[in-house]
Amino acid sequence: MLLSLALAAASPATFDPLRFFAGETRGTAVLKVILRKARPVSVRGTGRIGADGVLTLDQIVTEGDKPPRPRHWQLRRIAPGRYAGTLTDARGPVTGVVEGATLRLAFTSTGGFRVRQTLTLQPDGRTLANRLEARRFGIRVAVLTERIVKVS
């Protein structure tokens, strides 16, 4: 009994992306696009879970000195550890898989880039490490590294 409790305590938390993004979140990131200088990115998010269980996440994204722009996500759980949704920056569906403390998202951007995003819940339970890679013709053309904090 004591061993099973110790093993349960040592195992990583299962990440619930719907619950994490419900409420206010803030992200600070660096975007590095091939052949360009790295640029700062900030993201302010407000999420809510509807009666149908769908997370609606509205974000304001500021990249470098560009004007802020809105981004809109919808994400729902379709099976244990599996998610599906939409994103204004995506052409077609967004898919996601949770394994332990990590959510892996995949989609094709509106610009035709193949995007893979890995969000890992940190031990404090209120911070995510986010790494996004965009590829075109198999070549990595952009990487974003971000720290996302749950504010409320």
C-alpha positions as YAML, in Angstrom:
chain: A
units: angstrom
residues:
- id: 1
  name: MET
  ca: [0.00, 0.00, 0.00]
- id: 2
  name: LEU
  ca: [2.74, 2.45, 0.96]
- id: 3
  name: LEU
  ca: [4.67, 1.62, -2.23]
- id: 4
  name: SER
  ca: [1.64, 2.26, -4.44]
- id: 5
  name: LEU
  ca: [1.06, 5.64, -2.76]
- id: 6
  name: ALA
  ca: [4.71, 6.57, -3.30]
- id: 7
  name: LEU
  ca: [4.53, 5.57, -6.97]
- id: 8
  name: ALA
  ca: [1.32, 7.56, -7.46]
- id: 9
  name: ALA
  ca: [2.94, 10.62, -5.89]
- id: 10
  name: ALA
  ca: [6.02, 10.27, -8.11]
- id: 11
  name: SER
  ca: [4.10, 9.92, -11.39]
- id: 12
  name: PRO
  ca: [3.61, 13.09, -13.43]
- id: 13
  name: ALA
  ca: [0.28, 14.89, -13.26]
- id: 14
  name: THR
  ca: [-2.14, 14.35, -16.12]
- id: 15
  name: PHE
  ca: [-2.56, 17.61, -17.96]
- id: 16
  name: ASP
  ca: [-6.15, 18.82, -18.51]
- id: 17
  name: PRO
  ca: [-5.84, 21.52, -21.19]
- id: 18
  name: LEU
  ca: [-9.50, 22.53, -20.97]
- id: 19
  name: ARG
  ca: [-9.25, 23.26, -17.26]
- id: 20
  name: PHE
  ca: [-5.86, 24.95, -17.60]
- id: 21
  name: PHE
  ca: [-7.01, 27.41, -20.28]
- id: 22
  name: ALA
  ca: [-10.37, 28.18, -18.62]
- id: 23
  name: GLY
  ca: [-9.88, 31.63, -17.08]
- id: 24
  name: GLU
  ca: [-7.05, 34.07, -17.74]
- id: 25
  name: THR
  ca: [-3.63, 33.10, -19.12]
- id: 26
  name: ARG
  ca: [-0.59, 35.12, -20.14]
- id: 27
  name: GLY
  ca: [2.23, 33.99, -22.41]
- id: 28
  name: THR
  ca: [5.66, 35.43, -23.13]
- id: 29
  name: ALA
  ca: [7.59, 33.97, -26.02]
- id: 30
  name: VAL
  ca: [10.38, 34.32, -28.53]
- id: 31
  name: LEU
  ca: [9.69, 33.57, -32.20]
- id: 32
  name: LYS
  ca: [12.64, 32.69, -34.43]
- id: 33
  name: VAL
  ca: [11.86, 32.53, -38.15]
- id: 34
  name: ILE
  ca: [14.54, 31.24, -40.51]
- id: 35
  name: LEU
  ca: [16.78, 34.05, -41.87]
- id: 36
  name: ARG
  ca: [15.19, 36.63, -39.52]
- id: 37
  name: LYS
  ca: [16.03, 38.04, -36.12]
- id: 38
  name: ALA
  ca: [14.18, 36.59, -33.11]
- id: 39
  name: ARG
  ca: [11.11, 38.59, -32.09]
- id: 40
  name: PRO
  ca: [9.24, 38.79, -28.79]
- id: 41
  name: VAL
  ca: [5.64, 37.58, -28.68]
- id: 42
  name: SER
  ca: [3.08, 38.10, -25.94]
- id: 43
  name: VAL
  ca: [-0.31, 36.43, -25.65]
- id: 44
  name: ARG
  ca: [-3.26, 37.33, -23.40]
- id: 45
  name: GLY
  ca: [-5.95, 34.67, -23.22]
- id: 46
  name: THR
  ca: [-9.43, 34.32, -21.79]
- id: 47
  name: GLY
  ca: [-11.04, 30.89, -21.87]
- id: 48
  name: ARG
  ca: [-14.40, 29.46, -20.87]
- id: 49
  name: ILE
  ca: [-15.89, 25.99, -20.99]
- id: 50
  name: GLY
  ca: [-19.43, 25.86, -22.35]
- id: 51
  name: ALA
  ca: [-22.25, 23.59, -21.23]
- id: 52
  name: ASP
  ca: [-21.30, 21.33, -24.16]
- id: 53
  name: GLY
  ca: [-17.81, 20.87, -22.68]
- id: 54
  name: VAL
  ca: [-16.09, 22.85, -25.44]
- id: 55
  name: LEU
  ca: [-13.31, 25.25, -24.44]
- id: 56
  name: THR
  ca: [-13.51, 28.60, -26.21]
- id: 57
  name: LEU
  ca: [-10.22, 30.48, -25.90]
- id: 58
  name: ASP
  ca: [-9.96, 34.06, -27.12]
- id: 59
  name: GLN
  ca: [-6.44, 35.43, -27.36]
- id: 60
  name: ILE
  ca: [-4.76, 38.72, -28.24]
- id: 61
  name: VAL
  ca: [-1.34, 38.11, -29.81]
- id: 62
  name: THR
  ca: [1.33, 40.79, -30.05]
- id: 63
  name: GLU
  ca: [4.36, 39.91, -32.19]
- id: 64
  name: GLY
  ca: [7.28, 42.32, -32.15]
- id: 65
  name: ASP
  ca: [6.12, 45.78, -33.16]
- id: 66
  name: LYS
  ca: [3.14, 44.53, -35.20]
- id: 67
  name: PRO
  ca: [-0.34, 45.60, -34.09]
- id: 68
  name: PRO
  ca: [-2.08, 43.16, -31.71]
- id: 69
  name: ARG
  ca: [-4.30, 40.61, -33.44]
- id: 70
  name: PRO
  ca: [-7.07, 38.34, -32.17]
- id: 71
  name: ARG
  ca: [-6.82, 34.55, -32.28]
- id: 72
  name: HIS
  ca: [-9.67, 32.18, -31.47]
- id: 73
  name: TRP
  ca: [-9.48, 28.49, -30.41]
- id: 74
  name: GLN
  ca: [-12.16, 25.91, -29.75]
- id: 75
  name: LEU
  ca: [-11.08, 22.60, -28.22]
- id: 76
  name: ARG
  ca: [-13.06, 19.59, -27.01]
- id: 77
  name: ARG
  ca: [-12.21, 16.22, -25.54]
- id: 78
  name: ILE
  ca: [-13.21, 13.47, -27.98]
- id: 79
  name: ALA
  ca: [-11.85, 10.44, -26.04]
- id: 80
  name: PRO
  ca: [-9.61, 9.88, -23.02]
- id: 81
  name: GLY
  ca: [-6.42, 11.84, -23.73]
- id: 82
  name: ARG
  ca: [-7.60, 12.93, -27.21]
- id: 83
  name: TYR
  ca: [-8.75, 16.38, -28.30]
- id: 84
  name: ALA
  ca: [-10.02, 18.03, -31.47]
- id: 85
  name: GLY
  ca: [-10.75, 21.61, -32.33]
- id: 86
  name: THR
  ca: [-10.38, 24.66, -34.50]
- id: 87
  name: LEU
  ca: [-8.08, 27.66, -34.60]
- id: 88
  name: THR
  ca: [-8.32, 30.85, -36.63]
- id: 89
  name: ASP
  ca: [-4.64, 30.38, -37.60]
- id: 90
  name: ALA
  ca: [-5.29, 26.83, -38.90]
- id: 91
  name: ARG
  ca: [-6.49, 25.47, -42.20]
- id: 92
  name: GLY
  ca: [-8.59, 22.48, -41.18]
- id: 93
  name: PRO
  ca: [-8.80, 20.74, -37.82]
- id: 94
  name: VAL
  ca: [-6.50, 20.87, -34.82]
- id: 95
  name: THR
  ca: [-5.77, 17.50, -33.17]
- id: 96
  name: GLY
  ca: [-4.28, 16.88, -29.75]
- id: 97
  name: VAL
  ca: [-3.04, 14.03, -27.60]
- id: 98
  name: VAL
  ca: [-2.25, 14.21, -23.88]
- id: 99
  name: GLU
  ca: [0.37, 11.91, -22.42]
- id: 100
  name: GLY
  ca: [0.95, 12.60, -18.73]
- id: 101
  name: ALA
  ca: [1.85, 16.26, -18.31]
- id: 102
  name: THR
  ca: [2.26, 16.92, -22.05]
- id: 103
  name: LEU
  ca: [-0.22, 17.97, -24.75]
- id: 104
  name: ARG
  ca: [0.89, 17.57, -28.36]
- id: 105
  name: LEU
  ca: [-1.10, 19.59, -30.90]
- id: 106
  name: ALA
  ca: [-0.91, 19.29, -34.68]
- id: 107
  name: PHE
  ca: [-2.43, 21.38, -37.45]
- id: 108
  name: THR
  ca: [-1.72, 23.03, -40.78]
- id: 109
  name: SER
  ca: [-1.46, 26.81, -40.63]
- id: 110
  name: THR
  ca: [-3.44, 29.07, -42.93]
- id: 111
  name: GLY
  ca: [-0.11, 29.71, -44.69]
- id: 112
  name: GLY
  ca: [0.33, 25.99, -45.40]
- id: 113
  name: PHE
  ca: [2.96, 25.24, -42.75]
- id: 114
  name: ARG
  ca: [2.84, 21.95, -40.85]
- id: 115
  name: VAL
  ca: [2.72, 22.95, -37.18]
- id: 116
  name: ARG
  ca: [3.55, 20.78, -34.17]
- id: 117
  name: GLN
  ca: [3.12, 22.25, -30.72]
- id: 118
  name: THR
  ca: [4.19, 20.67, -27.42]
- id: 119
  name: LEU
  ca: [2.83, 22.11, -24.17]
- id: 120
  name: THR
  ca: [4.22, 20.64, -20.94]
- id: 121
  name: LEU
  ca: [2.68, 21.34, -17.55]
- id: 122
  name: GLN
  ca: [5.34, 22.36, -15.06]
- id: 123
  name: PRO
  ca: [5.48, 21.02, -11.46]
- id: 124
  name: ASP
  ca: [3.79, 24.15, -10.04]
- id: 125
  name: GLY
  ca: [0.61, 23.26, -12.00]
- id: 126
  name: ARG
  ca: [0.16, 26.89, -13.11]
- id: 127
  name: THR
  ca: [2.85, 27.17, -15.78]
- id: 128
  name: LEU
  ca: [3.26, 25.59, -19.22]
- id: 129
  name: ALA
  ca: [6.41, 25.30, -21.31]
- id: 130
  name: ASN
  ca: [5.32, 25.63, -24.95]
- id: 131
  name: ARG
  ca: [7.42, 24.78, -28.00]
- id: 132
  name: LEU
  ca: [5.96, 25.25, -31.46]
- id: 133
  name: GLU
  ca: [7.69, 24.24, -34.68]
- id: 134
  name: ALA
  ca: [6.50, 25.15, -38.18]
- id: 135
  name: ARG
  ca: [7.77, 23.21, -41.20]
- id: 136
  name: ARG
  ca: [7.46, 23.61, -44.94]
- id: 137
  name: PHE
  ca: [8.61, 20.81, -47.28]
- id: 138
  name: GLY
  ca: [10.08, 19.06, -44.21]
- id: 139
  name: ILE
  ca: [12.32, 22.03, -43.35]
- id: 140
  name: ARG
  ca: [11.89, 23.74, -40.00]
- id: 141
  name: VAL
  ca: [11.18, 27.39, -40.81]
- id: 142
  name: ALA
  ca: [10.09, 28.76, -37.41]
- id: 143
  name: VAL
  ca: [10.35, 27.93, -33.72]
- id: 144
  name: LEU
  ca: [8.45, 29.58, -30.90]
- id: 145
  name: THR
  ca: [9.38, 28.98, -27.26]
- id: 146
  name: GLU
  ca: [6.91, 30.27, -24.70]
- id: 147
  name: ARG
  ca: [6.13, 30.33, -21.02]
- id: 148
  name: ILE
  ca: [2.37, 30.37, -20.32]
- id: 149
  name: VAL
  ca: [1.07, 31.23, -16.86]
- id: 150
  name: LYS
  ca: [-2.45, 30.63, -15.56]
- id: 151
  name: VAL
  ca: [-3.48, 33.92, -13.95]
- id: 152
  name: SER
  ca: [-6.98, 32.96, -12.75]
...
